[in-house]
Coordinates of C-alpha atoms in Angstrom, one line a residue:
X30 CA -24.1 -15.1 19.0
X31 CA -24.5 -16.8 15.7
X32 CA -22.8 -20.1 14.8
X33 CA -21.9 -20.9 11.1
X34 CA -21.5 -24.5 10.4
X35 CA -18.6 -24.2 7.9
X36 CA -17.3 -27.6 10.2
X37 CA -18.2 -29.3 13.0
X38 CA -17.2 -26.9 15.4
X39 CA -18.5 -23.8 13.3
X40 CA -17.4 -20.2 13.7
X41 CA -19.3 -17.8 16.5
X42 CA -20.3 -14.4 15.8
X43 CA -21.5 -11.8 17.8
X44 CA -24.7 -10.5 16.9
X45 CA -25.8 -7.3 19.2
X46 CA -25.3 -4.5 17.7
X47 CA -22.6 -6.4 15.1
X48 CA -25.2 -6.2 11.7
X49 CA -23.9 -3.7 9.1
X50 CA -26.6 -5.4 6.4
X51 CA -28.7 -8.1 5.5
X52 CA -29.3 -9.2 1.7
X53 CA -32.3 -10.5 1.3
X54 CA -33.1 -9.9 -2.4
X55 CA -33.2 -14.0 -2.9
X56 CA -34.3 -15.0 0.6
X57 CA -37.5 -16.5 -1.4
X58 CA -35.0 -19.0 -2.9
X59 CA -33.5 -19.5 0.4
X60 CA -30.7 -17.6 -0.1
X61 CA -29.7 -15.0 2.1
X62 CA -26.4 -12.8 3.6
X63 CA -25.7 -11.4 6.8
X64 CA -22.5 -8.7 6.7
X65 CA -21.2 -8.4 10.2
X66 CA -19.4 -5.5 11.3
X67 CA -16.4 -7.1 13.1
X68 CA -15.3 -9.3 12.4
X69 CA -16.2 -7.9 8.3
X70 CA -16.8 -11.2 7.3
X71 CA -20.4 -12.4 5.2
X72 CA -22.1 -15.0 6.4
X73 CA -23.7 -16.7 3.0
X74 CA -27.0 -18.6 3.3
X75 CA -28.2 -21.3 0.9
X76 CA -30.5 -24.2 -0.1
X77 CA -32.6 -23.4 2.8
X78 CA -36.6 -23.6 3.4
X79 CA -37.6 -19.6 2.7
X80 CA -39.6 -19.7 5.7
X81 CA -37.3 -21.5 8.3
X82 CA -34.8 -18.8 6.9
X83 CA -37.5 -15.4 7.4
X84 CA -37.6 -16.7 10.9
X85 CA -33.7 -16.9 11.2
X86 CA -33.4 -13.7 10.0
X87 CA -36.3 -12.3 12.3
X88 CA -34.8 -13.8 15.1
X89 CA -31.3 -11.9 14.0
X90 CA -32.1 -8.9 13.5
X91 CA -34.1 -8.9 16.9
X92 CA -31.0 -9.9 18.4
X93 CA -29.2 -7.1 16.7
X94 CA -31.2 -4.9 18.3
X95 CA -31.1 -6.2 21.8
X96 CA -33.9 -8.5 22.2
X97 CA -33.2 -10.6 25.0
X98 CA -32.7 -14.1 23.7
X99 CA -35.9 -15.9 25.6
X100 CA -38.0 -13.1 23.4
X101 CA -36.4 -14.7 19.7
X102 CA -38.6 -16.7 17.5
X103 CA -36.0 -19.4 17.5
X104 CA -36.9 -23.2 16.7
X105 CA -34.9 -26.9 17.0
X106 CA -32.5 -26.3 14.7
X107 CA -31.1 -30.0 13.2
X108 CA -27.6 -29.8 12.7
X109 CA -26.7 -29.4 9.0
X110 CA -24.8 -32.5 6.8
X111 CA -21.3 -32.1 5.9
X112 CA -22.4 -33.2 2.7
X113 CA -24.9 -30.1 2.4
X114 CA -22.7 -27.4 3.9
X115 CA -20.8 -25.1 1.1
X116 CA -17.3 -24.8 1.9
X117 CA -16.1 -21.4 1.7
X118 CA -14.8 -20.1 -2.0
X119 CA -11.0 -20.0 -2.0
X120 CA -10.4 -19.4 -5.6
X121 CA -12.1 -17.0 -8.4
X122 CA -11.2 -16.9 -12.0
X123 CA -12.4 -13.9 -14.1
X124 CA -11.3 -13.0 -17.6
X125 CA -13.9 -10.8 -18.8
X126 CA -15.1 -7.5 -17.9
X127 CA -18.1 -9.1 -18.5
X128 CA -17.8 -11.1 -15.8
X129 CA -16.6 -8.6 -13.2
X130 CA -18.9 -8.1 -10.1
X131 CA -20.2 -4.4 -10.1
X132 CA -22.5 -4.8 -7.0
X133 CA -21.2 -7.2 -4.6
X134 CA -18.3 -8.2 -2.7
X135 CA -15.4 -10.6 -3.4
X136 CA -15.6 -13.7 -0.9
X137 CA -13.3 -12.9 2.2
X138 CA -12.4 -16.5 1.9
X139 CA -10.8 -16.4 -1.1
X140 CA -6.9 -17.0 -1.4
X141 CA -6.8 -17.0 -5.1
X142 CA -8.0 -14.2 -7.1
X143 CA -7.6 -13.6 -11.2
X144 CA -9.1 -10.9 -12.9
X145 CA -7.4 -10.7 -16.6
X146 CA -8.7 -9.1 -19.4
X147 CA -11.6 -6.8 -17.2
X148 CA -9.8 -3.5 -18.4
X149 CA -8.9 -2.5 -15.5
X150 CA -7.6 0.7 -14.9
X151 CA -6.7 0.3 -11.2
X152 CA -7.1 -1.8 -8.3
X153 CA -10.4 -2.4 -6.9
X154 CA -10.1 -1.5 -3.0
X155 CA -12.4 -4.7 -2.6
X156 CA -9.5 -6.9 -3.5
X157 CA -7.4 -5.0 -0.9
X158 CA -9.9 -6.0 1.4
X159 CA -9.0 -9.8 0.9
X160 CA -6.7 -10.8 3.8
X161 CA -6.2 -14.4 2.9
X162 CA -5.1 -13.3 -0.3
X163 CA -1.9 -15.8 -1.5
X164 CA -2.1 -15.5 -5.0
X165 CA -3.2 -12.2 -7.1
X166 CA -3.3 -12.4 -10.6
X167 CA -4.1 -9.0 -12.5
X168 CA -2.6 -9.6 -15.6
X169 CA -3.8 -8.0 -19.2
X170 CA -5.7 -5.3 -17.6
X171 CA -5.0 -1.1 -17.5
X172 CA -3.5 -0.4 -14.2
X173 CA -1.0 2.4 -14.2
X174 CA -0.1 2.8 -10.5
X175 CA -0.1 0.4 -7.5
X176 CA -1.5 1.2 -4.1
X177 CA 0.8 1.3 -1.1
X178 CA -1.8 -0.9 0.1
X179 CA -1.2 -3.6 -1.6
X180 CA 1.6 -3.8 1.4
X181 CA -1.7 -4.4 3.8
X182 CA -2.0 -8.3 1.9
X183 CA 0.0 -9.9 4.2
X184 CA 0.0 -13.5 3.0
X185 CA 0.8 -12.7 -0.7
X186 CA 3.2 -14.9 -2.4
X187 CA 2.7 -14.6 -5.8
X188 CA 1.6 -11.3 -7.7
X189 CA 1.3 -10.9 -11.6
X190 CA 0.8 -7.6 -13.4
X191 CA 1.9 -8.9 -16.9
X192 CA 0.9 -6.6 -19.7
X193 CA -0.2 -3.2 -17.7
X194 CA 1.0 0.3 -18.2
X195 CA 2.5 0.6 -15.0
X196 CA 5.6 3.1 -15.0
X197 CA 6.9 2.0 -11.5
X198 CA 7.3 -0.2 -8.7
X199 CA 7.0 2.3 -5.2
X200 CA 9.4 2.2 -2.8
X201 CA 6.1 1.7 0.0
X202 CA 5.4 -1.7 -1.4
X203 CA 9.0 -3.0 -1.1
X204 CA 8.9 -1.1 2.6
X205 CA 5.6 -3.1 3.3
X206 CA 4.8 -6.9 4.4
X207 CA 5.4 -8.0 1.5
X208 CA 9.0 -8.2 2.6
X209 CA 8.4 -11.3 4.0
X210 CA 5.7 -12.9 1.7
X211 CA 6.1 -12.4 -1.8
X212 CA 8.0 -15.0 -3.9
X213 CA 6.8 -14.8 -7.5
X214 CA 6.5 -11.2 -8.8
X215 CA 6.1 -10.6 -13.5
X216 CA 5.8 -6.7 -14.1
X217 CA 6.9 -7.7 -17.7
X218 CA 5.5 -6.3 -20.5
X219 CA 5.1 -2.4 -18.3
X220 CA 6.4 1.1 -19.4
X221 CA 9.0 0.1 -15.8
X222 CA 12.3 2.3 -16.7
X223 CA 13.9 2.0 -13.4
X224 CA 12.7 -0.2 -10.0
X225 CA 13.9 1.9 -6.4
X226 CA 16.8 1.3 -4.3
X227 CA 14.5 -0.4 -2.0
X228 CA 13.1 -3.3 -4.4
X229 CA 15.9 -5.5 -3.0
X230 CA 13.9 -5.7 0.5
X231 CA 11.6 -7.9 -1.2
X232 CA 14.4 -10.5 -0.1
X233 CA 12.0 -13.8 -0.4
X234 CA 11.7 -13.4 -3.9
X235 CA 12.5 -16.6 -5.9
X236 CA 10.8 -15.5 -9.5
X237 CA 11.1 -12.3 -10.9
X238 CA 9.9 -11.4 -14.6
X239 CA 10.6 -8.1 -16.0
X240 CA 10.4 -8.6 -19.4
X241 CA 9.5 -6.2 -22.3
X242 CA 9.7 -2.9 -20.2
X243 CA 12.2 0.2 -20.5
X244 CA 14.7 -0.8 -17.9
X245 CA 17.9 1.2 -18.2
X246 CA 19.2 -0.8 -14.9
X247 CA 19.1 -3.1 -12.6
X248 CA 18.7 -2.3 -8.8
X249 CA 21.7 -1.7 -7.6
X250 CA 21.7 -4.0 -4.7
X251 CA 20.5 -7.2 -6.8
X252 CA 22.9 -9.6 -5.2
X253 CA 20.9 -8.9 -1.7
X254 CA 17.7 -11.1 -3.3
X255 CA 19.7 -14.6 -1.8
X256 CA 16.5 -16.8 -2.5
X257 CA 16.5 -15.9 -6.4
X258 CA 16.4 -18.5 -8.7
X259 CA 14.2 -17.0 -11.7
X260 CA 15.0 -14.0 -13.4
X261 CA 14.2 -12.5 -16.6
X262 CA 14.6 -9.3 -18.2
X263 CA 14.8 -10.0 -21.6
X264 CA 14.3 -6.9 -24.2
X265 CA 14.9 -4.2 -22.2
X266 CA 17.6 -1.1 -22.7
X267 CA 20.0 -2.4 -20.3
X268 CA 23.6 -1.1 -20.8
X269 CA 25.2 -3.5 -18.5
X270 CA 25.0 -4.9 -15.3
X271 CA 25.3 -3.6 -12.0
X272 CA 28.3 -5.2 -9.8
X273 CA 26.2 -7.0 -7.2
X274 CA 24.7 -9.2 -9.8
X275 CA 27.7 -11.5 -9.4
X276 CA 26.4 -12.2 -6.1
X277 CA 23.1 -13.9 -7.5
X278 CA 22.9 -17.6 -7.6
X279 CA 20.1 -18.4 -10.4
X280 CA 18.2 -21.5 -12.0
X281 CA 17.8 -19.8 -15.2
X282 CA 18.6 -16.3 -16.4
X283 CA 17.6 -14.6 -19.4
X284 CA 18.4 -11.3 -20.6
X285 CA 18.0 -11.8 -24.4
X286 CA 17.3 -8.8 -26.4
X287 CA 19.1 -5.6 -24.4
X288 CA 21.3 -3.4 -26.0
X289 CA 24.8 -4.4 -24.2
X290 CA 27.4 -2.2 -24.6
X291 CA 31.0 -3.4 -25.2
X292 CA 33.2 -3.7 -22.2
X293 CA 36.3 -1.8 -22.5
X294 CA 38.7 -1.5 -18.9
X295 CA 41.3 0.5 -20.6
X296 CA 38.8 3.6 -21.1
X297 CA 37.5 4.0 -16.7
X298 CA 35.0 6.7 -16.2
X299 CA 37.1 8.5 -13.7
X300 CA 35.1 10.3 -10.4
X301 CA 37.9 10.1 -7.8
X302 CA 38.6 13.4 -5.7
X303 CA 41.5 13.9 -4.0
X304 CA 42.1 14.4 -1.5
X305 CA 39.0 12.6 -0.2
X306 CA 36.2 14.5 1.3
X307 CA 35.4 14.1 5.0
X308 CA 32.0 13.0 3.9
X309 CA 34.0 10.5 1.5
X310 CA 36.4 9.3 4.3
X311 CA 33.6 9.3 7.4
X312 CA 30.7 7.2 5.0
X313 CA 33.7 4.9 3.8
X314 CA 34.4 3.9 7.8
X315 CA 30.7 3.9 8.4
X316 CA 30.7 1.1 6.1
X317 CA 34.1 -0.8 6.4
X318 CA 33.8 -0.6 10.1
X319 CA 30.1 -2.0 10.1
X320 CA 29.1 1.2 12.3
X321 CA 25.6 1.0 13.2
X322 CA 23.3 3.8 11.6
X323 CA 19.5 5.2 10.7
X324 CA 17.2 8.0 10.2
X325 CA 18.0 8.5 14.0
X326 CA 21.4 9.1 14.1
X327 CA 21.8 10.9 10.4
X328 CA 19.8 12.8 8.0
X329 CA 17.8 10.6 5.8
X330 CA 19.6 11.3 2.4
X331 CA 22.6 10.1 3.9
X332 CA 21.3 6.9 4.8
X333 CA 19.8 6.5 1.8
X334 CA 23.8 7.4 0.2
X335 CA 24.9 4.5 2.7
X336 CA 22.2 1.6 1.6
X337 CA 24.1 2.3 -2.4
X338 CA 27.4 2.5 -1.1
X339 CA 29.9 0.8 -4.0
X340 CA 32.1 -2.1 -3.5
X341 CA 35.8 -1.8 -4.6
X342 CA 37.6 -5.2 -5.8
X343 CA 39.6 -4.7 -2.5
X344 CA 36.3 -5.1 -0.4
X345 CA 36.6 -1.2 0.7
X346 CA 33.5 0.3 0.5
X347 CA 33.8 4.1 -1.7
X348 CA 30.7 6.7 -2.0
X349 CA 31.4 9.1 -4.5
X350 CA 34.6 9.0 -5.1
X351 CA 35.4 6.1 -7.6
X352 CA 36.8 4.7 -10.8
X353 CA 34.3 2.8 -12.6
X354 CA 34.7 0.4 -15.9
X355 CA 32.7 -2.4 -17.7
X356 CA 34.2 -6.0 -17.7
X357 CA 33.0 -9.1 -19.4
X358 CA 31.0 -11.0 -17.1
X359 CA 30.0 -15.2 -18.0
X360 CA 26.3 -15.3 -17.2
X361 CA 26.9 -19.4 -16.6
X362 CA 29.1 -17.8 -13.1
X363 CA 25.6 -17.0 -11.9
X364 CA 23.3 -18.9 -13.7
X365 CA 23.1 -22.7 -14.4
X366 CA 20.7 -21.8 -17.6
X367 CA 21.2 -19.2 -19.1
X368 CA 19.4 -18.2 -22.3
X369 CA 21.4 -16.7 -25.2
X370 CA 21.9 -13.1 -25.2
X371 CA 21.6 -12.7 -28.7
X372 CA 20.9 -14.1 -31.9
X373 CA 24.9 -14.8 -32.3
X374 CA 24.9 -17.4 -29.5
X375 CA 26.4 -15.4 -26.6
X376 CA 26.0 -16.1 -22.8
X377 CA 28.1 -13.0 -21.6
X378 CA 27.3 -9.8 -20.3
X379 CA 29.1 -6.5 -19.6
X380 CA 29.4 -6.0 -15.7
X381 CA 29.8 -2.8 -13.5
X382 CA 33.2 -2.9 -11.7
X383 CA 34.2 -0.1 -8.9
X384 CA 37.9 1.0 -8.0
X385 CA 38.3 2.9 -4.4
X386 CA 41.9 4.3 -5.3
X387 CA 43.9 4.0 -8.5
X388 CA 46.2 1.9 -6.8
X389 CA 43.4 -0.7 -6.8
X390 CA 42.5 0.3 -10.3
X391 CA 46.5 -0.2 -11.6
X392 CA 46.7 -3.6 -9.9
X393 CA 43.6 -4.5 -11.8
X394 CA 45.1 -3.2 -15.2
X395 CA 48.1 -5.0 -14.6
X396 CA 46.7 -8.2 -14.0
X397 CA 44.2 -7.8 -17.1
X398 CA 46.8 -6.7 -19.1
X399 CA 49.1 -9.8 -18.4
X400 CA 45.9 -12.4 -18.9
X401 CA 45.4 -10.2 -22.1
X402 CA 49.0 -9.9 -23.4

């Protein structure tokens, strides 16, 4: 076993046949590293006498190979200061490609990792190799696709990928640990045009920047993200909002910029079929009835026709079989700040509305019409 004296209880190793390398380039400047195989960890020596440290490393690699421990060139070792032991690196800041490391490994230690302006074209596997990983800032780099494992980071809260040429967000990722982790989350200033049904899984989210990308929606299920508080997605090519946004209760909201159109209720885009189909009628008591379902019971698209099922203003639940219109929607409803939406001083939005039946859609009419008159 080796001990590291990172405190004063240390960390034990196990040595036999646990060496994948030793780096010894500097080991005249007492300076030296010893990569175990499990756990992967580096154990980083410095400011230590060059030949104390030969004979460490003798004794190591002797021990590596089996050497039975009464046979090691070991010495008294003194205990080290607390004042001379290096604490292990938790943060890195790099903003040139300059800068980047080509030929050696990223600290395990560290928890928070920048690397902005390295033109980047995608993710180094090294940084998916950094479990303690909280905070990952990649901003003003290349990338144009994200690994799935990304997903593998478990204690990632905050991830920025401002100013990339990402095209999408994967379904994986929103699948993945990050689920549980990830708080803060800018994709602004992407090529995004749409994010996947399943982005609303990321349901710890409290910031989300989408700025400056192509987004022709929202996700669908937007009111599902309970801890949101943040949320921008100013300058996009939003038409409207979908009808779950109503459900979001938000800090501060901005959506300057997008090209809204302009609500009319009196003109409904009309996809009702009667009668209903016996898909229509069994997905809508799937769903009214809360009856349990998966990948298990039903084929998968059919789920996945489930997870988007639309809300009527009577609370019924319709698949496709619907009346849809836009209504005027005050952002200040779900938002306590809300910045303009345009240059005229405006702080409303057109909203998504859903009708099961036109009975439901004539009682709305009605009581627009009288609020109206």
């Amino acid at each position: 076993m080796v001990c590291t004296a990172r405190d004063r209880v240390g960390s034990r190793y196990k040595v036999q046949e646990n060496i994948e390398r030793f780096f010894t380039r500097f080991v005249e400047e007492g300076k030296a590293t010893v990569r175990l195989r499990e756990p992967a960890v580096d154990v980083c020596l410095s400011k230590a006498n060059a030949s104390n440290l030969k004979n460490f490393l003798s004794a190591v690699r002797l021990a590596h190979q089996g050497t039975d421990i009464g046979a090691l060139p070991l010495s008294a070792l003194v205990p080290a200061k607390t004042s001379e032991v290096e604490k292990p690196k938790t943060k890195m800041i790099i903003t040139s490609r300059r800068d980047y490391p080509l030929t050696k490994n990223f600290p395990y230690s560290l928890e928070h990792l920048q690397t902005s302006y390295c033109k980047l074209a995608r993710i180094d596997m090294r940084v998916l190799c950094l479990k303690k990983l909280r905070k990952l800032d990649l901003s003003h780099n290349h990338i144009k696709q994200l690994p799935a494992t990304i997903g593998d980071l478990i204690c990632l809260q905050e991830l920025n990928l401002h100013d990339n040429h990402l095209e999408s967000f994967s379904g994986a990722l929103c699948n993945s640990t990050l689920q549980k982790s990830l708080q803060f989350l800018d994709l602004s200033q992407n090529k995004i045009k749409a994010l996947p049904i399943q982005f609303c899984q990321l349901r710890e989210l409290v910031n989300l920047k989408l700025d400056d990308n192509e987004l022709i929606r929202l996700p669908f299920k937007i009111g599902q993200l309970h801890h949101l508080r943040f949320l921008s997605a100013a300058r996009n090519k939003l038409p409207f909002l979908p009808s779950d946004f109503r459900k979001l209760c938000l800090e501060n909201l901005d959506l300057f910029g997008n090209p809204f159109e302009q609500p009319n209720p009196l003109v409904p885009n009309i996809q009702l079929k009667i009668p209903l189909t016996l898909l229509e009628c069994a997905a809508r008591a799937t769903v009214n009835y809360r009856i349990p379902y998966g990948c298990h019971l039903l084929p998968s698209h059919l789920c996945e026709d489930l997870e988007v099922a639309k809300t009527c203003q009577c609370g019924s639940a319709c698949l496709s079989s619907f009346i849809q219109i836009t209504v005027t929607m005050n952002l200040h409803h779900v938002a306590h700040t809300v910045v303009l939406v345009d240059n005229m001083g405006g702080t409303e939005a057109p909203i998504i509305c859903y009708f099961c039946s036109l009975d439901c859609y004539s009682q709305f009419l009605d009581r627009y019409l009288q609020s109206n008159g």
